[in-house]
Structure formats: C-alpha cells, structure tokens
Amino acid sequence: MSFSIDEVNFLVYRYLQESGFHHSAYTFGIESHISQSNINGALVPPAALLNILQKGLQYTEAEITIGEDGTETRLTESLSLIDAVTPDIVAARQNAHNAQKQANKEPGSGGEQNGVDGTTCTAATTTGGAATPSAPENMDVDQSIEIPASKATVLRGHESEVFICAWNPSTDLLASGSGDSTARIWDMSDNPATTPNQLVLRHCIQKGGAEVPSNKDVTSLDWNCDGNLLATGSYDGYARIWTTDGTLASTLGQHKGPIFALKWNKRGNYILSAGVDKTTIIWDAASGQCTQQFSFHAAPALDVDWQTNTAFASCSTDQCIHVCRLHVDKPIKSFQGHTNEVNAIKWDPQGQLLASCSDDMTLKIWSMKQDTCVHDLKAHSKEIYTIKWSPTGPGTQNPNMNLILASASFDSTVRLWDVERGVCIHTLTKHTEPVYSVAFSPDGKFLASGSFDKCVHIWSTQTGGLVHSYKGTGGIFEVCWNSRGTKVGASASDGSVFVLDLRKL
C-alpha cells in the first residue's frame, strides 16, 4: 500500500468541504497546492476519507482479535478513532481479548452468547463499512407522514456532491450544481412515461489553447426573473450565464479566486457576486462586463443579497456587513456586532429589514434607520448556517399572513421567528444532524428543511408540526420549492438530486 502527500491533502480538503467548512477548505487547498495536483476530484466518491478511516479501524480491530493460532474473538465494544491510535489502549484491548479467549477454553466456561443460528450476537449491523444501530431510525416520525418512494424521483448523473439546486421561476426546470465541475438542468415537467431529460453544463477553462474541465466546484446558481437565463458561480473564479438549452451565453471573469455567492436582481439586468478575493461585483448581464467592483471587506465575502435593483448588502468572514449602491464609492451603511464570520444575509420582502446569521450562534436583525441591531436573537447552541424570510406580510402575495424568519443551524434544529416581537415561535427538532438549508413554500404555509441526516422534512409554519418526511441517500445540502408549491427539490452529498411530488399526499 502506498499513498502520496497530495492524495492525503486532497482527501482532507474534500472532507472539509463535505463537513461545511468551505472557507477552511479553500485556505487548506491553497496552502497545500491542491490545484497543482493531477487528481481528478470528480472520480473521488463522497466521504472517501471517512471510509478509509473506517476500514483502518476494522483492520486494527482485526489485529487485536485474531490470535497467533488464527482464531478470532469478536470485539464487544468498537474502538474509537483515538483509541485505535493510542498504543496503550490497543495493547490493553489485545491483552483483555487474549485473556477472554483463554477463559473460554477452560472447562465450564460459558463462552460467548450465541444467537439461535450459532453466530455471535452483536449490537449493530454494518452498512457501507460503518456501524449503524439495528433499531429503526427516526422512531419519533409518524409512519403516516413518510413520503413513499413512488412520490420521489431520484435524479442520477452528477459524479460528486451536489451543493445547490434551484427551480426555474416559470417552468419545472430544476438546476443543480456540483463538485464535478458541472451544473445540470433537469426537465421535471409532468410526463410520467419518460425519464427526466438532463442538460449538462460543463464548466471549462482555457488551457494550452484548448477547453478543458475546470475540475472546480460549482458553488452557486440563480435563475433570472424570466427563467430564460441561469447564472452559475464556480471555485474556478468565473461566473457564467447559460440559456435554458444549455448554451453558454457569457463568461464573467474579474474575481481572483472562488466565487461563494451569486444573485440576479429583480429586474434581471444585473448579477451580483461575492468572492474569496474580498470583493463583490455588479455585472451587466447583457454585456457580461464588470460594472463596478466593491473592495470594502477585509476578508472573503461569503454572501450577498439585493435590497433594490441597484443596492445590496454583503457579509464576510471579517464579521462585517456592508450595504452598497451602484455608482457610489463607499458603503452607504455598515453594520458591526457579530463576533464571528457572518454566513448569510437576507433582506425581508420589502427591503426594510436585513437578517444576518453567524458562526457566533446569533441571528441579528438590522434596519437602515439605526446603527445597532434591532434584535439580537440568541437561542441556537451552534453555528447558524443559513436563514430565509417567508413570502408573507405586507407587500407580498400573502399579505394576510405574518412575516416570519427561519434559521437553520448546526445544532440540528430549525427555528421560526416572529421578527416584529423578536421571539422564537417554533423550534423544529426532528433532525439529528446539522441543517444546511430551509425554504418556504410560495404560499408561506410550509417550510422544507434539509439536513446531513439525509432527511428532508416539511413543516407547517402555523403549528410547527411535521407534515411530511423523506429520507434520501446522502446528506442534504439544499432544498427548494417550485413556483406552484407542488414539488420540492433537494441536492445531496452522494451526488443525487431528488424531487418530491407533494400532490395527493
């Protein structure tokens, strides 16, 4: 067995990405020169490092339990990762098992407890090399709310994690972006007789006078308001505009490093992007040219959101939030108060209030009318990864429903907030792993959440009750609703994308 330091570095880099530490992954990738290696990341399956570690644990356990005579005694308690690399613990375990084997050979010894078929009873079954409890999972989820497989369409094609997905605002086209350096457009129009068509949008770069795959993650994507153009952002530093037939319309090259976020404005004439180069850029969508570049952050810019067609907010690992306007050379407002990197920002439907969430475990609400936050909401016990406003309240298509805010955290919970009062109205607790994404239905009555426990849950925003649940095959990075509120799309760490049809459930 042999391995290179490049291979080890790549597996660590991929593990950091899969665990949600995208900024740490980027820094590690730069310092370890990942881009200079000849490893094709699209061929490396998800969770590769964990699988190798699991196999290493099993090998260590085998060394302990197989005696010089070739006989084996089962471990009654699995080794932990730290135990397996601690010589004293390994030696103590081996001595204990040798003593147990000797005791089993002595007359009158009861030996091991066997099942009815003579095999040794164990407390766990194994799947994919990892130990899993033999009891059914999600015991507290009512069987009647589980979405049957017949209502789920699983889309296969991506060769690596699928970080993002988004529905076209006009038709049932679902876009997805992956670590395999492609985005894909899936036609999910109702036609049960055929397999959904997919268009593959390959993200290539110029190398030696030829177009070659970038081998970089597609990190962000967004449809324009008409649904006839799709913008994508990539770790290769380029933003791209595509037509619905998969044609590359423009390549936007001004960032010096990966793009983390990308958004169309409502009018559809500008695209806004944020990058690791600490800048945000407004692009002219028609020409593909940089209209203005803003360099106010002291560290990578993580997220952006339009307030109007020409004004926007940006946040960064520098813990600051800036509000900027086209053709203005300085921020028109800056907000400070977070004590760790700010992961996401979102304007409410009217552009009056700005919500932000951070690794400092707080959710803050800001107003252009004051310098300090309107609300400082402290309830989550771990990092808050993302936030979403409901499409309800004054100025929306659902004016008779109250405006609420949803927050998703690594503490495995989702919280719904009454922002006017600054209180949490519901805590949604069925997930068992970090929650990466939340999305409101178009009518605001339901919320979808996706977690690394592989589950998509759909909740009532009125009662906080769990309405529907579906378990996929990989950790969920993104969930989204189609424009009619009849389908939920989700993208996962194992390369799968799936669509849940909620009609007639």
Short mmCIF file of C-alpha atoms in Angstrom, two decimals, residues 124-476:
data_model
loop_
_atom_site.label_atom_id
_atom_site.label_comp_id
_atom_site.label_asym_id
_atom_site.label_seq_id
_atom_site.Cartn_x
_atom_site.Cartn_y
_atom_site.Cartn_z
CA ALA A 124 -25.08 -3.26 15.48
CA THR A 125 -25.39 -4.09 11.81
CA THR A 126 -22.98 -2.69 9.23
CA THR A 127 -23.83 -0.75 6.11
CA GLY A 128 -21.15 0.57 3.78
CA GLY A 129 -18.46 -0.25 6.31
CA ALA A 130 -19.96 1.86 9.11
CA ALA A 131 -21.72 0.58 12.21
CA THR A 132 -25.36 1.58 12.48
CA PRO A 133 -27.91 0.85 15.21
CA SER A 134 -30.08 -2.17 14.48
CA ALA A 135 -33.16 -0.35 15.78
CA PRO A 136 -35.19 1.60 13.18
CA GLU A 137 -34.13 5.22 12.72
CA ASN A 138 -36.41 8.23 13.23
CA MET A 139 -38.61 6.33 15.64
CA ASP A 140 -40.46 9.52 16.56
CA VAL A 141 -41.57 10.20 12.98
CA ASP A 142 -45.13 9.00 12.37
CA GLN A 143 -45.21 6.43 9.57
CA SER A 144 -48.21 8.19 8.04
CA ILE A 145 -46.19 11.28 7.16
CA GLU A 146 -43.35 9.49 5.40
CA ILE A 147 -43.36 10.26 1.68
CA PRO A 148 -43.49 6.99 -0.30
CA ALA A 149 -40.78 6.21 -2.85
CA SER A 150 -43.40 6.43 -5.60
CA LYS A 151 -43.69 10.18 -4.92
CA ALA A 152 -39.93 10.75 -5.18
CA THR A 153 -37.94 10.98 -8.40
CA VAL A 154 -34.22 10.40 -7.89
CA LEU A 155 -32.00 12.05 -10.50
CA ARG A 156 -28.60 10.45 -11.09
CA GLY A 157 -25.82 11.89 -13.21
CA HIS A 158 -23.59 14.06 -11.06
CA GLU A 159 -20.28 12.45 -10.15
CA SER A 160 -19.69 14.32 -6.88
CA GLU A 161 -21.53 16.24 -4.15
CA VAL A 162 -24.41 18.42 -5.31
CA PHE A 163 -24.15 21.62 -3.29
CA ILE A 164 -27.03 23.62 -4.71
CA CYS A 165 -30.29 23.37 -6.60
CA ALA A 166 -32.89 25.92 -7.74
CA TRP A 167 -36.20 25.78 -9.62
CA ASN A 168 -36.82 27.89 -12.69
CA PRO A 169 -39.41 30.56 -11.74
CA SER A 170 -41.54 29.91 -14.84
CA THR A 171 -41.32 26.20 -15.61
CA ASP A 172 -40.49 22.93 -13.86
CA LEU A 173 -36.82 23.02 -14.79
CA LEU A 174 -34.54 22.22 -11.84
CA ALA A 175 -30.91 23.40 -11.91
CA SER A 176 -28.21 21.75 -9.80
CA GLY A 177 -24.53 22.50 -9.21
CA SER A 178 -21.89 20.02 -8.14
CA GLY A 179 -18.30 19.35 -7.16
CA ASP A 180 -17.90 17.54 -10.50
CA SER A 181 -17.48 20.98 -12.19
CA THR A 182 -20.87 20.79 -13.87
CA ALA A 183 -24.28 22.31 -13.43
CA ARG A 184 -27.27 20.40 -14.79
CA ILE A 185 -30.75 21.37 -15.86
CA TRP A 186 -33.37 18.68 -15.26
CA ASP A 187 -36.72 18.80 -17.04
CA MET A 188 -39.25 17.83 -14.37
CA SER A 189 -42.36 18.65 -16.42
CA ASP A 190 -45.17 16.19 -15.80
CA ASN A 191 -44.61 13.35 -18.23
CA PRO A 192 -44.63 10.03 -16.35
CA ALA A 193 -43.86 8.00 -19.47
CA THR A 194 -40.30 9.33 -19.83
CA THR A 195 -37.16 9.66 -17.75
CA PRO A 196 -36.40 13.32 -16.94
CA ASN A 197 -34.08 14.88 -19.52
CA GLN A 198 -30.89 16.50 -18.26
CA LEU A 199 -28.64 19.09 -19.82
CA VAL A 200 -25.01 19.02 -18.66
CA LEU A 201 -23.40 22.46 -18.33
CA ARG A 202 -19.68 21.74 -18.27
CA HIS A 203 -17.55 24.43 -16.62
CA CYS A 204 -14.35 24.60 -18.66
CA ILE A 205 -11.29 26.83 -18.72
CA GLN A 206 -8.75 27.66 -21.40
CA LYS A 207 -5.57 25.63 -21.04
CA GLY A 208 -2.94 25.31 -23.74
CA GLY A 209 -5.31 26.74 -26.31
CA ALA A 210 -8.00 24.16 -25.58
CA GLU A 211 -11.14 23.97 -23.45
CA VAL A 212 -10.61 21.60 -20.53
CA PRO A 213 -12.82 20.85 -17.47
CA SER A 214 -12.01 23.20 -14.61
CA ASN A 215 -12.25 20.38 -12.02
CA LYS A 216 -13.60 23.02 -9.60
CA ASP A 217 -16.86 23.03 -7.64
CA VAL A 218 -19.91 24.88 -8.90
CA THR A 219 -20.68 26.84 -5.74
CA SER A 220 -23.75 28.93 -6.59
CA LEU A 221 -26.51 29.32 -9.15
CA ASP A 222 -29.54 31.54 -9.69
CA TRP A 223 -32.25 31.92 -12.35
CA ASN A 224 -33.21 35.34 -13.65
CA CYS A 225 -36.77 36.59 -13.12
CA ASP A 226 -37.98 35.43 -16.55
CA GLY A 227 -36.47 31.99 -16.21
CA ASN A 228 -34.67 32.16 -19.56
CA LEU A 229 -31.14 32.53 -18.15
CA LEU A 230 -29.20 30.69 -15.45
CA ALA A 231 -26.14 32.20 -13.77
CA THR A 232 -23.54 29.99 -12.07
CA GLY A 233 -20.54 30.74 -9.88
CA SER A 234 -17.56 28.43 -9.51
CA TYR A 235 -14.44 27.78 -7.46
CA ASP A 236 -12.50 28.46 -10.68
CA GLY A 237 -13.25 32.17 -10.14
CA TYR A 238 -15.62 32.60 -13.09
CA ALA A 239 -19.32 33.37 -13.22
CA ARG A 240 -21.20 32.11 -16.25
CA ILE A 241 -24.57 32.78 -17.87
CA TRP A 242 -26.40 29.92 -19.61
CA THR A 243 -29.57 29.66 -21.66
CA THR A 244 -32.22 27.06 -20.87
CA ASP A 245 -31.00 24.88 -23.75
CA GLY A 246 -27.56 24.61 -22.09
CA THR A 247 -25.74 27.15 -24.27
CA LEU A 248 -23.02 29.21 -22.59
CA ALA A 249 -24.01 32.84 -23.23
CA SER A 250 -21.31 34.71 -21.23
CA THR A 251 -18.26 34.10 -19.08
CA LEU A 252 -17.69 36.73 -16.38
CA GLY A 253 -14.04 36.87 -15.34
CA GLN A 254 -12.96 39.50 -12.83
CA HIS A 255 -12.76 37.72 -9.47
CA LYS A 256 -9.34 36.49 -8.37
CA GLY A 257 -10.39 33.26 -6.68
CA PRO A 258 -13.51 31.23 -5.91
CA ILE A 259 -17.00 32.73 -6.06
CA PHE A 260 -19.10 31.96 -2.98
CA ALA A 261 -22.45 33.58 -3.84
CA LEU A 262 -24.24 34.95 -6.89
CA LYS A 263 -27.67 36.65 -7.33
CA TRP A 264 -29.71 38.28 -10.12
CA ASN A 265 -31.51 41.50 -9.27
CA LYS A 266 -35.31 41.54 -9.69
CA ARG A 267 -35.21 43.43 -12.95
CA GLY A 268 -32.75 40.95 -14.44
CA ASN A 269 -30.24 43.43 -15.83
CA TYR A 270 -27.51 42.96 -13.19
CA ILE A 271 -25.83 40.00 -11.49
CA LEU A 272 -24.14 40.34 -8.10
CA SER A 273 -21.31 38.08 -6.95
CA ALA A 274 -19.14 37.64 -3.84
CA GLY A 275 -15.72 36.04 -3.74
CA VAL A 276 -12.76 34.89 -1.70
CA ASP A 277 -10.83 37.88 -3.09
CA LYS A 278 -12.75 40.01 -0.51
CA THR A 279 -14.72 41.81 -3.23
CA THR A 280 -18.26 41.96 -4.55
CA ILE A 281 -19.02 42.72 -8.18
CA ILE A 282 -22.05 44.03 -10.06
CA TRP A 283 -22.08 42.62 -13.61
CA ASP A 284 -24.01 43.90 -16.61
CA ALA A 285 -25.93 40.78 -17.62
CA ALA A 286 -26.32 41.84 -21.28
CA SER A 287 -22.65 42.55 -21.94
CA GLY A 288 -21.03 40.29 -19.34
CA GLN A 289 -18.83 43.20 -18.24
CA CYS A 290 -17.96 44.25 -14.69
CA THR A 291 -19.97 47.39 -13.96
CA GLN A 292 -18.50 48.05 -10.52
CA GLN A 293 -16.25 46.16 -8.09
CA PHE A 294 -16.55 46.86 -4.35
CA SER A 295 -13.48 46.23 -2.15
CA PHE A 296 -14.64 47.10 1.36
CA HIS A 297 -14.29 43.76 3.15
CA ALA A 298 -11.05 42.77 4.89
CA ALA A 299 -11.62 39.03 4.32
CA PRO A 300 -13.55 36.74 1.91
CA ALA A 301 -17.10 37.84 1.10
CA LEU A 302 -19.49 34.97 1.80
CA ASP A 303 -22.96 36.15 0.78
CA VAL A 304 -24.80 38.96 -1.00
CA ASP A 305 -28.44 39.97 -1.33
CA TRP A 306 -30.14 42.72 -3.35
CA GLN A 307 -32.18 45.30 -1.46
CA THR A 308 -33.32 47.08 -4.63
CA ASN A 309 -32.29 46.78 -8.29
CA THR A 310 -29.16 48.85 -7.59
CA ALA A 311 -28.44 48.48 -3.84
CA PHE A 312 -27.29 45.37 -1.97
CA ALA A 313 -25.81 44.02 1.25
CA SER A 314 -22.73 41.83 1.62
CA CYS A 315 -21.25 39.87 4.52
CA SER A 316 -17.86 38.37 5.20
CA THR A 317 -15.59 36.34 7.42
CA ASP A 318 -14.40 39.75 8.69
CA GLN A 319 -17.63 39.82 10.79
CA CYS A 320 -18.87 42.97 8.98
CA ILE A 321 -21.91 43.71 6.84
CA HIS A 322 -21.86 46.48 4.23
CA VAL A 323 -24.75 47.99 2.30
CA CYS A 324 -23.60 49.39 -1.06
CA ARG A 325 -25.19 51.11 -4.04
CA LEU A 326 -24.24 51.16 -7.71
CA HIS A 327 -22.09 54.20 -8.69
CA VAL A 328 -21.41 55.06 -5.02
CA ASP A 329 -17.76 54.68 -3.99
CA LYS A 330 -18.30 53.90 -0.30
CA PRO A 331 -20.79 51.76 1.66
CA ILE A 332 -23.99 53.67 2.39
CA LYS A 333 -24.29 51.74 5.66
CA SER A 334 -22.14 49.31 7.65
CA PHE A 335 -23.28 47.00 10.42
CA GLN A 336 -20.97 45.55 13.07
CA GLY A 337 -21.89 43.38 16.02
CA HIS A 338 -21.21 39.77 15.10
CA THR A 339 -18.21 38.21 16.83
CA ASN A 340 -17.51 35.52 14.23
CA GLU A 341 -17.86 35.15 10.47
CA VAL A 342 -21.24 36.09 9.01
CA ASN A 343 -22.51 33.19 6.92
CA ALA A 344 -25.65 34.58 5.27
CA ILE A 345 -27.71 37.73 4.91
CA LYS A 346 -31.26 38.23 3.59
CA TRP A 347 -33.46 41.31 3.10
CA ASP A 348 -37.12 40.94 4.02
CA PRO A 349 -39.64 41.05 1.12
CA GLN A 350 -39.99 44.83 1.39
CA GLY A 351 -36.27 45.55 1.73
CA GLN A 352 -36.79 47.17 5.13
CA LEU A 353 -35.06 44.73 7.48
CA LEU A 354 -31.84 42.78 6.95
CA ALA A 355 -31.32 39.46 8.74
CA SER A 356 -27.86 38.00 9.29
CA CYS A 357 -26.61 34.76 10.82
CA SER A 358 -23.18 33.83 12.06
CA ASP A 359 -20.84 31.26 13.49
CA ASP A 360 -21.24 33.21 16.75
CA MET A 361 -24.58 31.35 17.08
CA THR A 362 -26.64 34.54 16.87
CA LEU A 363 -29.23 35.81 14.45
CA LYS A 364 -29.41 39.60 14.11
CA ILE A 365 -31.97 41.91 12.54
CA TRP A 366 -30.78 45.28 11.18
CA SER A 367 -32.52 48.42 9.92
CA MET A 368 -31.16 51.19 7.71
CA LYS A 369 -32.64 53.61 10.27
CA GLN A 370 -30.16 52.72 13.03
CA ASP A 371 -26.57 51.58 13.52
CA THR A 372 -27.15 48.87 16.13
CA CYS A 373 -29.20 45.76 15.53
CA VAL A 374 -32.96 45.85 16.05
CA HIS A 375 -32.93 42.33 17.52
CA ASP A 376 -30.09 40.11 18.74
CA LEU A 377 -31.62 36.63 18.77
CA LYS A 378 -29.75 34.06 20.87
CA ALA A 379 -31.30 30.60 21.02
CA HIS A 380 -29.24 28.29 18.80
CA SER A 381 -26.43 26.36 20.51
CA LYS A 382 -24.18 26.02 17.44
CA GLU A 383 -23.34 27.90 14.25
CA ILE A 384 -26.26 29.21 12.18
CA TYR A 385 -25.66 28.27 8.56
CA THR A 386 -28.49 29.98 6.69
CA ILE A 387 -31.71 31.99 7.02
CA LYS A 388 -34.84 32.62 4.91
CA TRP A 389 -37.74 35.09 5.11
CA SER A 390 -41.27 33.90 4.50
CA PRO A 391 -43.05 35.22 1.35
CA THR A 392 -45.74 36.71 3.62
CA GLY A 393 -46.78 40.00 5.14
CA PRO A 394 -47.23 43.50 3.65
CA GLY A 395 -46.13 43.87 0.03
CA THR A 396 -46.24 40.13 -0.73
CA GLN A 397 -48.75 37.84 -2.44
CA ASN A 398 -49.75 36.60 1.03
CA PRO A 399 -50.43 39.90 2.85
CA ASN A 400 -52.81 38.40 5.42
CA MET A 401 -50.13 36.15 6.94
CA ASN A 402 -47.50 37.36 9.39
CA LEU A 403 -43.90 37.77 8.26
CA ILE A 404 -41.59 35.16 9.83
CA LEU A 405 -37.93 34.24 9.57
CA ALA A 406 -36.45 30.73 9.54
CA SER A 407 -32.94 29.89 10.74
CA ALA A 408 -31.05 26.62 10.17
CA SER A 409 -28.25 25.59 12.49
CA PHE A 410 -25.54 23.01 13.03
CA ASP A 411 -27.30 22.28 16.35
CA SER A 412 -29.72 20.15 14.24
CA THR A 413 -32.67 22.49 14.77
CA VAL A 414 -34.66 24.95 12.71
CA ARG A 415 -36.24 27.94 14.41
CA LEU A 416 -39.13 30.13 13.25
CA TRP A 417 -39.09 33.71 14.49
CA ASP A 418 -41.66 36.45 14.90
CA VAL A 419 -39.35 39.30 13.97
CA GLU A 420 -41.71 42.09 14.98
CA ARG A 421 -41.66 40.84 18.57
CA GLY A 422 -38.18 39.34 18.40
CA VAL A 423 -39.27 35.95 19.73
CA CYS A 424 -38.92 32.33 18.62
CA ILE A 425 -42.38 30.94 17.89
CA HIS A 426 -41.44 27.37 16.93
CA THR A 427 -38.39 25.14 17.37
CA LEU A 428 -38.30 22.26 14.88
CA THR A 429 -36.34 19.38 16.36
CA LYS A 430 -36.75 16.20 14.28
CA HIS A 431 -33.37 16.45 12.51
CA THR A 432 -30.39 14.64 14.05
CA GLU A 433 -27.52 16.28 12.14
CA PRO A 434 -26.61 19.84 11.03
CA VAL A 435 -29.30 21.58 8.98
CA TYR A 436 -27.90 23.20 5.85
CA SER A 437 -30.98 24.54 4.11
CA VAL A 438 -34.52 25.82 4.62
CA ALA A 439 -37.09 27.03 2.08
CA PHE A 440 -40.63 28.37 2.37
CA SER A 441 -43.43 27.25 0.07
CA PRO A 442 -44.74 30.05 -2.21
CA ASP A 443 -47.86 30.46 -0.06
CA GLY A 444 -45.82 30.58 3.16
CA LYS A 445 -47.81 27.77 4.78
CA PHE A 446 -44.98 25.22 4.73
CA LEU A 447 -41.25 25.09 5.32
CA ALA A 448 -38.89 22.48 3.89
CA SER A 449 -35.63 21.72 5.69
CA GLY A 450 -32.67 19.60 4.63
CA SER A 451 -30.05 18.11 6.92
CA PHE A 452 -26.97 15.92 6.84
CA ASP A 453 -29.11 13.23 8.48
CA LYS A 454 -30.24 12.64 4.83
CA CYS A 455 -33.79 13.77 5.65
CA VAL A 456 -35.99 16.40 4.08
CA HIS A 457 -38.75 17.44 6.48
CA ILE A 458 -41.74 19.57 5.57
CA TRP A 459 -43.33 21.54 8.40
CA SER A 460 -46.45 23.59 8.98
CA THR A 461 -45.36 27.18 9.61
CA GLN A 462 -48.58 27.79 11.57
CA THR A 463 -48.28 24.94 14.07
CA GLY A 464 -44.61 23.94 13.79
CA GLY A 465 -45.78 20.36 13.24
CA LEU A 466 -44.08 17.88 10.94
CA VAL A 467 -46.27 17.30 7.88
CA HIS A 468 -44.16 15.17 5.54
CA SER A 469 -40.76 13.47 5.73
CA TYR A 470 -38.47 11.76 3.24
CA LYS A 471 -35.07 10.12 3.74
CA GLY A 472 -32.65 10.21 0.82
CA THR A 473 -29.30 8.54 0.28
CA GLY A 474 -26.94 11.40 1.13
CA GLY A 475 -26.62 14.42 3.38
CA ILE A 476 -28.85 17.25 2.15
#
